[in-house]
Amino acid sequence: MANPYLCPNCKTNRTRFNVIEQNPVSVKLDPATGDVVQQYEEGELDMFHLPYRGSERLIQCGACGIVGEEEMYIKRAQSNPRP
């Protein structure tokens, strides 16, 4: 997180952000009750269960509330450097 951010939505916030660390848990649910039947450990998913491929970190603008990929905030800051 050593890169400057700029909100791609409100285009003014460079200082107030919420960093959302994601910790996905792979589970199998009972279709009738929604109870967890099985919790998978990393690397032991069955053939019908795809592993999580999303971002480890998301960023939320502390001014307008939009949530997005960290790269989106970094790219916006790079394309609009501070004067």
PDB file of C-alpha atoms in Angstrom:
ATOM      1  CA  MET A   1       0.000   0.000   0.000  1.00  0.00           C
ATOM      2  CA  ALA A   2       2.888   2.353  -0.774  1.00  0.00           C
ATOM      3  CA  ASN A   3       1.101   3.883  -3.758  1.00  0.00           C
ATOM      4  CA  PRO A   4      -1.054   7.012  -3.704  1.00  0.00           C
ATOM      5  CA  TYR A   5      -4.785   6.537  -4.276  1.00  0.00           C
ATOM      6  CA  LEU A   6      -7.384   8.717  -5.948  1.00  0.00           C
ATOM      7  CA  CYS A   7     -11.052   7.782  -5.916  1.00  0.00           C
ATOM      8  CA  PRO A   8     -12.150   6.961  -9.486  1.00  0.00           C
ATOM      9  CA  ASN A   9     -15.728   7.959  -8.665  1.00  0.00           C
ATOM     10  CA  CYS A  10     -15.646  11.271  -6.781  1.00  0.00           C
ATOM     11  CA  LYS A  11     -12.190  12.161  -8.214  1.00  0.00           C
ATOM     12  CA  THR A  12     -11.334  14.394  -5.230  1.00  0.00           C
ATOM     13  CA  ASN A  13     -10.514  12.063  -2.328  1.00  0.00           C
ATOM     14  CA  ARG A  14      -6.829  11.224  -1.994  1.00  0.00           C
ATOM     15  CA  THR A  15      -6.667  10.693   1.773  1.00  0.00           C
ATOM     16  CA  ARG A  16      -9.642   8.802   3.288  1.00  0.00           C
ATOM     17  CA  PHE A  17     -10.045   5.122   2.418  1.00  0.00           C
ATOM     18  CA  ASN A  18     -11.126   1.844   3.988  1.00  0.00           C
ATOM     19  CA  VAL A  19      -8.914  -1.140   3.165  1.00  0.00           C
ATOM     20  CA  ILE A  20     -10.929  -4.367   3.022  1.00  0.00           C
ATOM     21  CA  GLU A  21      -8.830  -7.513   3.481  1.00  0.00           C
ATOM     22  CA  GLN A  22     -10.687 -10.511   2.094  1.00  0.00           C
ATOM     23  CA  ASN A  23     -10.428 -13.950   3.651  1.00  0.00           C
ATOM     24  CA  PRO A  24     -12.505 -16.348   1.543  1.00  0.00           C
ATOM     25  CA  VAL A  25     -13.720 -19.579   3.139  1.00  0.00           C
ATOM     26  CA  SER A  26     -14.847 -22.392   0.832  1.00  0.00           C
ATOM     27  CA  VAL A  27     -17.872 -24.254   2.187  1.00  0.00           C
ATOM     28  CA  LYS A  28     -20.545 -26.710   1.103  1.00  0.00           C
ATOM     29  CA  LEU A  29     -24.046 -25.861   2.323  1.00  0.00           C
ATOM     30  CA  ASP A  30     -27.117 -27.970   2.956  1.00  0.00           C
ATOM     31  CA  PRO A  31     -29.567 -26.782   0.238  1.00  0.00           C
ATOM     32  CA  ALA A  32     -32.611 -27.049   2.521  1.00  0.00           C
ATOM     33  CA  THR A  33     -31.295 -25.424   5.703  1.00  0.00           C
ATOM     34  CA  GLY A  34     -28.265 -23.413   4.600  1.00  0.00           C
ATOM     35  CA  ASP A  35     -26.167 -25.049   7.318  1.00  0.00           C
ATOM     36  CA  VAL A  36     -22.486 -25.627   6.586  1.00  0.00           C
ATOM     37  CA  VAL A  37     -22.033 -29.308   5.742  1.00  0.00           C
ATOM     38  CA  GLN A  38     -18.340 -29.116   4.943  1.00  0.00           C
ATOM     39  CA  GLN A  39     -15.612 -26.499   5.160  1.00  0.00           C
ATOM     40  CA  TYR A  40     -12.823 -27.069   2.673  1.00  0.00           C
ATOM     41  CA  GLU A  41      -9.169 -26.454   3.429  1.00  0.00           C
ATOM     42  CA  GLU A  42      -7.010 -24.827   0.778  1.00  0.00           C
ATOM     43  CA  GLY A  43      -6.191 -27.286  -1.985  1.00  0.00           C
ATOM     44  CA  GLU A  44      -8.864 -29.890  -1.147  1.00  0.00           C
ATOM     45  CA  LEU A  45     -11.857 -28.579  -3.108  1.00  0.00           C
ATOM     46  CA  ASP A  46     -13.916 -31.183  -4.927  1.00  0.00           C
ATOM     47  CA  MET A  47     -14.051 -31.179  -8.727  1.00  0.00           C
ATOM     48  CA  PHE A  48     -17.281 -29.133  -8.834  1.00  0.00           C
ATOM     49  CA  HIS A  49     -16.074 -26.358  -6.512  1.00  0.00           C
ATOM     50  CA  LEU A  50     -14.013 -23.582  -8.114  1.00  0.00           C
ATOM     51  CA  PRO A  51     -11.424 -21.843  -5.941  1.00  0.00           C
ATOM     52  CA  TYR A  52     -11.808 -18.141  -5.145  1.00  0.00           C
ATOM     53  CA  ARG A  53      -9.958 -16.051  -7.714  1.00  0.00           C
ATOM     54  CA  GLY A  54     -10.864 -12.546  -6.578  1.00  0.00           C
ATOM     55  CA  SER A  55      -8.747  -9.837  -5.043  1.00  0.00           C
ATOM     56  CA  GLU A  56      -7.138 -10.192  -1.646  1.00  0.00           C
ATOM     57  CA  ARG A  57      -7.742  -6.492  -1.024  1.00  0.00           C
ATOM     58  CA  LEU A  58     -10.511  -4.079  -1.952  1.00  0.00           C
ATOM     59  CA  ILE A  59     -10.591  -0.350  -1.294  1.00  0.00           C
ATOM     60  CA  GLN A  60     -13.579   1.766  -0.261  1.00  0.00           C
ATOM     61  CA  CYS A  61     -13.556   5.528  -0.695  1.00  0.00           C
ATOM     62  CA  GLY A  62     -14.099   7.190   2.671  1.00  0.00           C
ATOM     63  CA  ALA A  63     -15.885  10.112   0.995  1.00  0.00           C
ATOM     64  CA  CYS A  64     -18.349   8.619  -1.514  1.00  0.00           C
ATOM     65  CA  GLY A  65     -18.374   4.958  -0.413  1.00  0.00           C
ATOM     66  CA  ILE A  66     -17.602   3.232  -3.723  1.00  0.00           C
ATOM     67  CA  VAL A  67     -15.793  -0.105  -3.358  1.00  0.00           C
ATOM     68  CA  GLY A  68     -13.368  -1.358  -5.990  1.00  0.00           C
ATOM     69  CA  GLU A  69     -10.101  -3.035  -6.850  1.00  0.00           C
ATOM     70  CA  GLU A  70      -6.987  -1.417  -5.391  1.00  0.00           C
ATOM     71  CA  GLU A  71      -5.453  -1.140  -8.869  1.00  0.00           C
ATOM     72  CA  MET A  72      -8.347   1.106  -9.950  1.00  0.00           C
ATOM     73  CA  TYR A  73      -7.469   3.674  -7.252  1.00  0.00           C
ATOM     74  CA  ILE A  74      -3.747   3.501  -8.009  1.00  0.00           C
ATOM     75  CA  LYS A  75      -4.246   3.954 -11.772  1.00  0.00           C
ATOM     76  CA  ARG A  76      -6.526   6.950 -11.213  1.00  0.00           C
ATOM     77  CA  ALA A  77      -3.872   8.592  -9.012  1.00  0.00           C
ATOM     78  CA  GLN A  78      -1.163   7.889 -11.598  1.00  0.00           C
ATOM     79  CA  SER A  79      -3.223   9.396 -14.422  1.00  0.00           C
ATOM     80  CA  ASN A  80      -4.050  12.490 -12.335  1.00  0.00           C
ATOM     81  CA  PRO A  81      -0.892  13.399 -10.372  1.00  0.00           C
ATOM     82  CA  ARG A  82      -1.059  16.102  -7.739  1.00  0.00           C
ATOM     83  CA  PRO A  83      -0.081  19.543  -9.059  1.00  0.00           C
TER      84      PRO A  83
END
